[in-house]
Structure formats: C-alpha cells, structure tokens
XYZ file of C-alpha atoms in Angstrom:
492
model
C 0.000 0.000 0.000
C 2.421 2.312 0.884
C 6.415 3.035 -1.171
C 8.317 4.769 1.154
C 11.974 6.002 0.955
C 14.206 8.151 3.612
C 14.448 11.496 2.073
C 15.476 13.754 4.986
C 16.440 14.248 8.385
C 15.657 16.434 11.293
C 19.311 17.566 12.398
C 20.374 21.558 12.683
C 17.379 22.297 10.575
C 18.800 25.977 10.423
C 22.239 25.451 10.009
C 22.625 23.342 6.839
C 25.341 26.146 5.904
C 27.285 25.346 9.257
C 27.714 21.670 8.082
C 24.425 19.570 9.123
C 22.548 19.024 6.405
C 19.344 16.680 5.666
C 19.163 13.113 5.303
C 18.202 11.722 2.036
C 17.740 7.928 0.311
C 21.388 6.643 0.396
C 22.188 5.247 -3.443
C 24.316 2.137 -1.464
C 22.564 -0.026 0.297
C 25.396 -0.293 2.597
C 25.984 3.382 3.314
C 26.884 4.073 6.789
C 24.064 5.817 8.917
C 24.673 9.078 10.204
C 27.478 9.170 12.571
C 25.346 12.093 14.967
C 22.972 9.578 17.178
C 20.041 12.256 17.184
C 19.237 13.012 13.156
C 15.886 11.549 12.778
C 14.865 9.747 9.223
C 11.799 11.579 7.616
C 9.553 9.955 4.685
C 9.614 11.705 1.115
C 5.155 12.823 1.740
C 4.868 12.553 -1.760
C 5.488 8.709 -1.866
C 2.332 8.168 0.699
C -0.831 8.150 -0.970
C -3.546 9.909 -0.386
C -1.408 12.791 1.539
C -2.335 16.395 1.319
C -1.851 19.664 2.852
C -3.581 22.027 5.042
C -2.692 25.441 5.462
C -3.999 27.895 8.446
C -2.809 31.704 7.431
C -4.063 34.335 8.461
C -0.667 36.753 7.151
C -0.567 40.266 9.286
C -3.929 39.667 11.777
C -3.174 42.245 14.363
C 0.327 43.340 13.344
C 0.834 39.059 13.622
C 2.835 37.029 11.012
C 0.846 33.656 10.554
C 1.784 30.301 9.001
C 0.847 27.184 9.343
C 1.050 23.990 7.492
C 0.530 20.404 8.509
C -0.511 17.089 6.227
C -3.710 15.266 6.034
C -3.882 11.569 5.247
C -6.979 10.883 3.288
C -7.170 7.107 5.420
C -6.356 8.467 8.726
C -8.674 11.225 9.632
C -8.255 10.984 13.367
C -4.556 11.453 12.760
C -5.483 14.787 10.865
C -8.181 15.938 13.303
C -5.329 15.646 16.103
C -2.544 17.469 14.189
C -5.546 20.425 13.395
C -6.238 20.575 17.018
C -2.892 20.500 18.223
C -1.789 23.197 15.806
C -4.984 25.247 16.640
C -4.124 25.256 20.612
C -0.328 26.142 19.727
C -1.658 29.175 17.702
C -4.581 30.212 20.209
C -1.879 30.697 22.829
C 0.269 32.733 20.608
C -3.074 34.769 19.727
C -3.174 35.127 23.635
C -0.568 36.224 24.189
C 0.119 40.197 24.657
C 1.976 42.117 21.801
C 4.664 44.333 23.569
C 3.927 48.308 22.269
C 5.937 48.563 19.293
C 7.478 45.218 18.771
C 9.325 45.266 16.109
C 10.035 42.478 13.825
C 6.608 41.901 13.897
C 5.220 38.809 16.424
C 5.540 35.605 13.819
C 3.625 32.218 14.306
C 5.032 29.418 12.175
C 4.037 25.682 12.252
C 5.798 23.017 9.805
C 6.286 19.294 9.059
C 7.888 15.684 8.276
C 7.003 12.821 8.336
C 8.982 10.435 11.271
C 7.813 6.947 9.787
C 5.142 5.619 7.282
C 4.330 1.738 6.672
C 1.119 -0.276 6.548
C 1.752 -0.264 10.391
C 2.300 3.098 11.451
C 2.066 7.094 10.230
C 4.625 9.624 12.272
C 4.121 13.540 12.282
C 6.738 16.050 13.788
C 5.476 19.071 14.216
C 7.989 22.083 14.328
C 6.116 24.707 15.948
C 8.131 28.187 16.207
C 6.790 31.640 17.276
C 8.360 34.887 18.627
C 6.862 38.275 20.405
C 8.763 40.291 18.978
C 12.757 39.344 20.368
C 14.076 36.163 20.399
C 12.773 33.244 18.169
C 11.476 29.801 20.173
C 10.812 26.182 19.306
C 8.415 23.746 20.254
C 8.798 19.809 19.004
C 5.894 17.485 18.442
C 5.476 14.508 17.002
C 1.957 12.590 16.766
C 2.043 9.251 15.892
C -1.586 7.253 13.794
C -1.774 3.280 15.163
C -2.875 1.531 11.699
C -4.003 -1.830 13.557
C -5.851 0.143 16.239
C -6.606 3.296 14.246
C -5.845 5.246 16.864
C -4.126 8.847 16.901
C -1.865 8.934 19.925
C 0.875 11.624 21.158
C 4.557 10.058 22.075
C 4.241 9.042 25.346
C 1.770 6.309 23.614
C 4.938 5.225 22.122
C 6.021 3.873 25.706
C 4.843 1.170 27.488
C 3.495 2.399 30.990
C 4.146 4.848 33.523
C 6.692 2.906 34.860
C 8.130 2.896 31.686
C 8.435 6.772 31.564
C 10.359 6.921 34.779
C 12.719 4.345 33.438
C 13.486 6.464 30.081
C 13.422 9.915 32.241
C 16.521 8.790 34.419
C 17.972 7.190 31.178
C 18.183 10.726 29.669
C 18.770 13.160 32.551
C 21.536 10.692 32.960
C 22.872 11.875 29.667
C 21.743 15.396 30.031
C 24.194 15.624 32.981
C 27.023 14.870 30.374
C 25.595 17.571 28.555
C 27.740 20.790 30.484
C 26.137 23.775 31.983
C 23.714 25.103 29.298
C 21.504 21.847 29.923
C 19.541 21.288 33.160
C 18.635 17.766 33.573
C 17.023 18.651 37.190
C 14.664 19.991 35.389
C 13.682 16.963 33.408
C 10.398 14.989 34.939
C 9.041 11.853 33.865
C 5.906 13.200 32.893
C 4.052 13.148 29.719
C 4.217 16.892 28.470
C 7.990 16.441 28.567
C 8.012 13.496 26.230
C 6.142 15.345 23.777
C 8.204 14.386 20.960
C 9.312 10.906 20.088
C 11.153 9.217 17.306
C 14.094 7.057 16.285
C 17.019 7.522 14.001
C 17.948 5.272 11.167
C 19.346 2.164 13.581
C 16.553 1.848 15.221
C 17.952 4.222 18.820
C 14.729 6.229 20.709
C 15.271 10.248 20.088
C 13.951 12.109 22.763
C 14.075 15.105 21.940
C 12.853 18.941 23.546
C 11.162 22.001 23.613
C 13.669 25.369 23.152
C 14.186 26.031 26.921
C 12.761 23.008 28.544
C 15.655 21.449 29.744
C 18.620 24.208 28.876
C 19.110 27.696 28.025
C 17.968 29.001 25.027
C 21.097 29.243 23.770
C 21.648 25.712 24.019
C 19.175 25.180 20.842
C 17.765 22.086 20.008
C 18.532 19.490 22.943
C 17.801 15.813 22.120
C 19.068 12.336 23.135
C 19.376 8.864 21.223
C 18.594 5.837 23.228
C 20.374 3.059 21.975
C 17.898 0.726 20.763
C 18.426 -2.218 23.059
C 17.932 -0.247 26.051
C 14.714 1.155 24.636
C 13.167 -2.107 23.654
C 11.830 -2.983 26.870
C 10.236 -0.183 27.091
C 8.075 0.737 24.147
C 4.665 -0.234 23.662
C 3.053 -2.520 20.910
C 2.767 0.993 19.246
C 6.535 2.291 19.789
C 7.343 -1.385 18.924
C 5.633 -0.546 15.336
C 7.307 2.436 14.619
C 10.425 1.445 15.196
C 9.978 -0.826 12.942
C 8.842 1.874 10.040
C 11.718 4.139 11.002
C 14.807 1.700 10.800
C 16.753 2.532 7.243
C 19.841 3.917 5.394
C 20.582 7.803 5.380
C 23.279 9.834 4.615
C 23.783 13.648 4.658
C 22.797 15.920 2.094
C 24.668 19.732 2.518
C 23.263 22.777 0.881
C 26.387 23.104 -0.783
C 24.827 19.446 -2.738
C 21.520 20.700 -2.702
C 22.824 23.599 -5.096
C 24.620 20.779 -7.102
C 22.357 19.142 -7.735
C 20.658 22.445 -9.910
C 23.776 22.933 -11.827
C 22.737 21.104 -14.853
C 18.883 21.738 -15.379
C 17.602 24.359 -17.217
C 15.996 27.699 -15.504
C 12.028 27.581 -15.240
C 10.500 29.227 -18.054
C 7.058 28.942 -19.363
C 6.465 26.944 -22.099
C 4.260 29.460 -23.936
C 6.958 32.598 -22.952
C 7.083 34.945 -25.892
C 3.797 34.371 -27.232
C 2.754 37.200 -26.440
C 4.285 41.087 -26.539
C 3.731 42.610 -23.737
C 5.287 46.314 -25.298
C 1.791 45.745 -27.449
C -0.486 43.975 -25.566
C -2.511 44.917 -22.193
C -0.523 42.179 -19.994
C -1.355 41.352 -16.251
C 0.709 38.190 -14.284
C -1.584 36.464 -11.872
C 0.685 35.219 -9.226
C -0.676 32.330 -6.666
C 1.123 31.762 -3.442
C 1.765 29.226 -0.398
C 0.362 25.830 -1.905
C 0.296 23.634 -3.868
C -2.835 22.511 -1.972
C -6.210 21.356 -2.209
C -7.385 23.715 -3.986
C -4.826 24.372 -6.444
C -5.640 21.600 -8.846
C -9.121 22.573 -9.550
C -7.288 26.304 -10.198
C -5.354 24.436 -12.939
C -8.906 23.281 -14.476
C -10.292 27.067 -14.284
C -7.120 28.906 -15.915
C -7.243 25.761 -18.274
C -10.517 26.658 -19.419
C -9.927 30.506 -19.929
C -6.489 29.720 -21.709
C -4.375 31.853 -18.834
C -1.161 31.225 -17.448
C 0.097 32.381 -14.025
C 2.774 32.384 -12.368
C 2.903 29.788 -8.835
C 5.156 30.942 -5.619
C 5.017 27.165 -4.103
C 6.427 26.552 -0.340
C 8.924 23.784 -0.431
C 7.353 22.127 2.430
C 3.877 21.550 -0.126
C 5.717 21.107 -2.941
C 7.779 17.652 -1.394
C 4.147 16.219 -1.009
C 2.454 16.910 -4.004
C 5.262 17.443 -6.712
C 2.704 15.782 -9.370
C 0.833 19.578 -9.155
C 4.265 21.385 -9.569
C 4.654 19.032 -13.125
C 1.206 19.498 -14.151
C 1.734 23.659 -13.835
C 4.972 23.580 -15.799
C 3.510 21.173 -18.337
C 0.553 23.881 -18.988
C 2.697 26.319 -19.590
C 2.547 28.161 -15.824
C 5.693 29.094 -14.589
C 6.765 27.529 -10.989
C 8.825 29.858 -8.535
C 10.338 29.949 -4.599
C 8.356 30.799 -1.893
C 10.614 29.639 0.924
C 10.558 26.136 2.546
C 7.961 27.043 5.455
C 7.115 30.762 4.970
C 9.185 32.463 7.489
C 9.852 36.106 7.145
C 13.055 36.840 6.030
C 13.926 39.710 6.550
C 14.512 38.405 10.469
C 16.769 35.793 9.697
C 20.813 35.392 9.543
C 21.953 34.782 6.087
C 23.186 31.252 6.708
C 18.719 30.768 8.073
C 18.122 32.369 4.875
C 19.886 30.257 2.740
C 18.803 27.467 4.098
C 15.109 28.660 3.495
C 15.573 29.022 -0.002
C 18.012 26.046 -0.752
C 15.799 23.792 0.454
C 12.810 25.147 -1.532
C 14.404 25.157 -4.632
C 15.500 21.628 -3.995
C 12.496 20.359 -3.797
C 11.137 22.276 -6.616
C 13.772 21.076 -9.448
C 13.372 17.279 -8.364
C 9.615 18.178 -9.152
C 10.473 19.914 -12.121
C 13.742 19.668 -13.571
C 13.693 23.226 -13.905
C 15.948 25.602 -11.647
C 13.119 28.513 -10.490
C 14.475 31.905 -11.167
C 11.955 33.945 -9.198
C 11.174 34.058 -5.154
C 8.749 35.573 -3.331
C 9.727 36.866 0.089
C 7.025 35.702 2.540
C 5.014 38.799 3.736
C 7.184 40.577 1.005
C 9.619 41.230 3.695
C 12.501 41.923 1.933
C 15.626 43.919 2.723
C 19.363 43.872 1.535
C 20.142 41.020 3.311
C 17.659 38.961 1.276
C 18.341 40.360 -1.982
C 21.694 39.633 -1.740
C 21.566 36.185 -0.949
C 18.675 35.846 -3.860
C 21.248 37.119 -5.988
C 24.261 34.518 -4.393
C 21.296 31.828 -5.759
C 20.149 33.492 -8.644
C 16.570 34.542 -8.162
C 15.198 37.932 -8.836
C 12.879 39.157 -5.953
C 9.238 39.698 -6.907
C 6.556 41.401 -4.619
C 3.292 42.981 -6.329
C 1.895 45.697 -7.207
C -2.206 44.492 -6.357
C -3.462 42.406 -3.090
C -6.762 40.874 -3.866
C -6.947 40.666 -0.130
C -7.855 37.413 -0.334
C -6.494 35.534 3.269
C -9.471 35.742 4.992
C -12.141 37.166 2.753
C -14.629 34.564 2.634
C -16.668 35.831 -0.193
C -15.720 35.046 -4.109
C -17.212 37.726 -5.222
C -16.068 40.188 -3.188
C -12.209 39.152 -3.838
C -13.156 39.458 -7.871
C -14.426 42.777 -7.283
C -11.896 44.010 -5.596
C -8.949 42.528 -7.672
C -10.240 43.794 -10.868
C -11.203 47.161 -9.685
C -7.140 47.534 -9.351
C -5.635 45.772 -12.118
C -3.755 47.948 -14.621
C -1.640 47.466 -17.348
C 1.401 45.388 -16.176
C 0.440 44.453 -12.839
C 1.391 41.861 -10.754
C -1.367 40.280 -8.592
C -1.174 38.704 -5.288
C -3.520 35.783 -4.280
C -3.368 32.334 -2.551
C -4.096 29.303 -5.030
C -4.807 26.980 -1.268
C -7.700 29.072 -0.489
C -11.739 28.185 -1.709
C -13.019 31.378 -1.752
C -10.142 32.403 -4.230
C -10.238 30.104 -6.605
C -14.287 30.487 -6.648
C -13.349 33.774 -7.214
C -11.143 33.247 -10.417
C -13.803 32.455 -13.239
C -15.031 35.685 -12.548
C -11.288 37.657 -12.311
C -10.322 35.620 -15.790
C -13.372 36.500 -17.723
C -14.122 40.297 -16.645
C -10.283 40.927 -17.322
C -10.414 39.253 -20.278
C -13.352 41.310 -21.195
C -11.349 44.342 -20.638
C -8.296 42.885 -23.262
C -6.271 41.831 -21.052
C -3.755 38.918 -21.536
C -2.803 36.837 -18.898
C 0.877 35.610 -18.834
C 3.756 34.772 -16.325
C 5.848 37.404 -14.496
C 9.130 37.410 -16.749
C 6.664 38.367 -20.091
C 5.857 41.624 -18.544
C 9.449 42.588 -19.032
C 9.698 40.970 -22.398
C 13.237 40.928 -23.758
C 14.306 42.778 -20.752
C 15.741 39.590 -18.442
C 14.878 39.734 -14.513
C 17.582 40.746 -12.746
C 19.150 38.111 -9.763
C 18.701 39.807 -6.568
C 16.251 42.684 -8.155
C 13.028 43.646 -6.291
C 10.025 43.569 -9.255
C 6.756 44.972 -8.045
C 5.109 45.423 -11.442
C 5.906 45.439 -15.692
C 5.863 48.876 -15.276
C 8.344 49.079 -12.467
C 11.744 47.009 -13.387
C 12.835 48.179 -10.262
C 12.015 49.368 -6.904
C 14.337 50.161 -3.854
C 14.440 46.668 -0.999
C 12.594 47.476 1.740
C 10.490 45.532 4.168
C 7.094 45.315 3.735
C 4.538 46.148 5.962
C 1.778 44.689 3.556
C-alpha cells in the first residue's frame, strides 16, 4: 500500500550552511548511517498516498505574522483531526498572548512538518512549531504518531509502554543530560508526559527524545535531544513504539546545501512553455501570481485557468511542494511558470543569512526534483525583503518579486467580493497577489479571468511583462511597469 523512501532528516534544521545538512535515500545499500545519534529519518510525503496539505494563514492579523502547514492523510482522519487541534491550541496561545507596544520584527507564528515513519503499520508527524513576540525566536517539538491496527491517533508518550516505563526512560536521559555541560539542566527533566512530547528514532533503530527550546537548557543551548540506543529502549516501548520502530529503521546519509545547489547545476531555468507568445510592449498584460500551496485547492485552479487559456505564475512553499510534486509538473507542463516561496514561509527579513539560505536552498531543492527546472523567481514571505535577502537571492540566482495588487484574499470569505476588488485595481502590467490553497479564491477566479479578459487583457507569467528585458538576480520587481524598486520591508 504504501512506497516509502528516507528522504530527509531532522538535524540543525537551520544550520545546513554550518555543516548539518538533511538526510536523504542513500544510493548504497550499505551506506553508513549518520554518525550524529540524534538526526531523525523523515519519509519523502509525496510517496504516501492519499497525503495532502492544510494550510492555516491568516498573514498580518493584528500586526501578527501567521503560518501554518501540517498534512492530512486521506485514510487516517483521526490522525489529521489531532494534528488540526494540536496546531490550533499552539496558535490560540500565541493569539493570547500580549503584543509588547511597538514590537518590532513583527510577532511571527510558524508551524511546519515531516514525516517520522510511514508503513502499513504506522504514520509519524513532527510538528515544528516556532513563534516569537517580537525578540528572540522559540521552538516547540511534536510529534503525533496514527496506530494503523488500532486506528488510533496517539501523542509520544503512547509510544512507551506504561508509567513505569516513563520513569525508566526519564533517568535514562537526565543521565545523559548531565554529560551535557552547563547550558543543559537535567534537574529539570520529569518523567511526565508533556515532557516526552516528541518521540522518534534515528535510522538504527535508537529512541530520540528530543525537547522544547528552553525546557531542559538555556535558550542558547538550541535544540537538545538524546538517542537511546535501541536495546535499552526495547523494553520499554509499547506494541505501538514497537511498530514504529519498525517503520523508522533505514539507510541515510547527509545531504549539505552546498549538494543541494549541485544538484541544480545542470537543469535548465524555469520558463514557461508558452513565454514569448505574447508582446507585452503591445499587448494589455497582467501576471496572476498564486502563493503558499500547492494545496487542495490548487488543482481545480489548474482546471479554471485551463478553461480561460491563462497562465500564471505559482510561488510554491517547499514544504507543499515535497508532497504533491505531481501539481508542480502538471503547472509547468501547462505552460505556468513555478517559482520559490521559501521552505515554510518564514519572514526573512529576520533571519541570519546562513537561516536564509537554508530557506531558499531547500525550496528550490524540492522544486527542481519536481520539475527539472531551476526557479528563477522568489517571493519573500510577507514581502519582507531587505538587503540582506536580496543579496543572498542574488548569491542563488533569483530575482525578488513582490506585487503591485493584493486581492486581499487571506481571509475574505466571499468570491465575489475578492473578484471585485482585484479587478477594480488591475492595470496594465500588474502583478497580482492571491493564494491558489484558499476556496473562496479560486471560486473567485472564473469571474477575475473573464471580466479581465473582457477588458483585453492577456494573462501571462511574471518574466513576459518585461519581455526581452531579463529579470535581474537579486532585483526587487513589483510590477511590468516598475523594473525596479528600492528593498525594503514590507509592511503589507
């Protein structure tokens, strides 16, 4: 039922340009594994059937960044019905919370995923779930695991036996915590539930226990985890844990940014395959740009613009993209254009360059082994952009591409409403913003497509509006009509 192949790990997820890098499907079946204990195996999403996406984003809500993405597995609802309410209670308590006067970068919410394990037996979810105030960026880990023989949707501690159990692995690891110098604190280590919140096991089969930002160190200490070795664990996992151990056991080895980029060199940039069609100099051009999927909704898009003979241009997150890279083929194979959008949406004008990087890397990874095409074009989430991020798009080649009309479309509910409002600003050369994962906009695109049409417009992919003028790497586009605009960050 299931094919399922170790694409990644969970190891310094934001510090791929320091040296730890992602685990991927080894090409020798005798690789060694991974020689750091902790790095966690994560399944390739798009080799599960019936996975999907959900998205909760509600952008700049009361001076709040919001992103959230999580998967839903068409045969194990309970599984997605957990992860929804567990991401739901993260982001109420962030809502809660109290917005110091003035904070400034603005107070960001961002949820994303992998996949721990997959098999017949067993689904695995690790939630990374990070948010700031305003200073200082945190991290929560956790990982829900889906019973298949029980179909039951249990958090980690359902990966250990008994109660008894838990006290036996909680003096296991503040025994190793203690090893761990004085940024760690295993005092404060308990064997309770909430502090086993996150459960897996690396490629030889060890228990990683792994915890919150702050839980059991200082927050400079980063992520703090610890590998059980598998024999010692045994005795202690239940049926369940016994299960996915079983699913997680494989070959990895480490794939560096500095590969990830390698692997580009030889394929050819994105580029539509109806590009100069059309002359913009001549005709009334306007680039429909669609952000943060693919998603549910963004095939039935692909029927609509289909229908009305447009082409638009896609800003896919690499985190969506890895699980449905069939939708990223169909757009280039209809002549759309596919382009960056990060790997989980984080605004970048907050990160360090090496964060950055590693945001965009990782997306355009994922992209070109959907595409075999190299994207050109990225979209800063929030279009926060300053000379820190166009320089790095321009170390990676991309041109930087905002908009010059918001159809307003996060949390307007009503089609009609976002048509209205979209073509009441549309002018020669524009470039307009809207979100191909939400309902109400693509019910709202029949109506965009045919009154724009009525009004002679053509509907093509950003790089036409500058015709035989080539985008610039590491240039800030807002419209055809502006081939440049000074960085700044955006506030829209």
């Amino acid at each position: 039922m299931f094919k399922v192949r170790f694409v990644g790990g969970i190891a310094c997820m934001v510090a791929t340009m320091a040296g730890c890098g992602v685990a991927t499907a080894s090409p020798h079946a005798n690789s060694p594994v991974p020689s750091e204990p902790t790095l966690i195996n994560y399944v390739d999403p798009s080799m599960v059937r019936g996975l999907s996406t959900r998205s909760l984003n509600s952008g700049e809500a009361a001076g709040r960044r919001v992103h959230a993405t999580y998967p839903a597995v068409a045969d194990a609802p309970r599984l997605t019905e957990k992860l929804f309410k567990t991401v739901t209670a993260s982001l109420a308590r962030f809502a809660g919370n109290d917005v110091p006067a003035g904070a400034l970068p603005n107070p960001e919410f961002n949820v994303d995923w992998q996949l721990a394990a997959a098999s017949p037996e067993v689904l695995g979810v690790r939630l990374r779930i990070g948010q700031s105030m305003g200073s200082g960026w945190s991290e929560s880990r956790t990982t829900l695991w889906y019973d298949r023989a029980n179909r039951r949707a249990l958090e980690s501690p359902g990966l250990i036996r008994d109660s008894a159990a838990l006290t036996t692995l909680a003096g296991i690891v503040r025994r190793e915590l203690a090893l761990r110098g004085p940024l760690v604190n295993p005092n404060a280590l308990r064997p309770e539930r909430s502090m086993f919140d996150s459960l897996g096991f690396n490629p030889r089969g060890d228990l990683v226990v792994e915890f919150d930002d702050k839980q059991v160190g200082l927050g400079v200490a980063g992520r703090v985890a610890v590998a059980v070795p598998s024999a010692t664990a045994a005795p202690l996992l239940s049926e369940t844990g016994l299960r996915a151990r079983r699913a997680s056991v494989g070959t990895a080895t480490l794939i560096s940014q500095k590969d990830m980029l390698a692997a580009s060199m030889d394929r050819p940039a994105a580029r539509s395959s109806k590009a100069g069609t059309v002359d913009c100099a001549k005709a009334r051009c306007v680039a429909l740009t669609y952000e943060d999927g693919p998603g549910p909704e963004t095939g039935r898009l692909l029927n609509i613009l289909g229908a009305y003979r447009a082409r638009a241009t896609f800003f896919t997150l690499g985190s969506n993209a890895s699980a449905r890279p069939e939708l990223l083929r169909r757009m280039r194979d209809e002549g759309h254009l596919v382009a960056n959008h990060t790997w989980s949406h984080r605004d970048l004008s907050v990160l360090s360059s090496a964060m950055l990087a590693d945001q965009l890397t990782r997306a355009q990874h994922a992209i070109v082994q959907a595409i075999g095409q190299v994207p050109t074009l990225m979209r800063p989430p929030y279009g926060g952009t300053d000379e820190q991020v166009t320089s790095v798009a321009r170390r990676l080649g991309m041109s930087v591409v905002r908009w010059s009309v918001d159809a307003e479309d996060r949390d307007d509910p009503d089609p009609r409403a976002i048509a209205r409002r979209t073509v009441s600003q549309v002018r020669p050369g524009s470039i307009v913003l809207m979100r191909d994962f939400r309902p109400a906009t693509v019910d709202a695109a029949p109506a965009i497509l045919r009154e724009l049409a009525a009004k002679g417009y053509t509907f093509v992919t950003v790089p036409e509006l500058y015709g035989p003028r080539a985008m610039e790497p590491g240039r800030t586009y807002d419209s055809g009509t502006m081939s440049n605009v000074p960085d700044r960050r955006s506030m829209s």
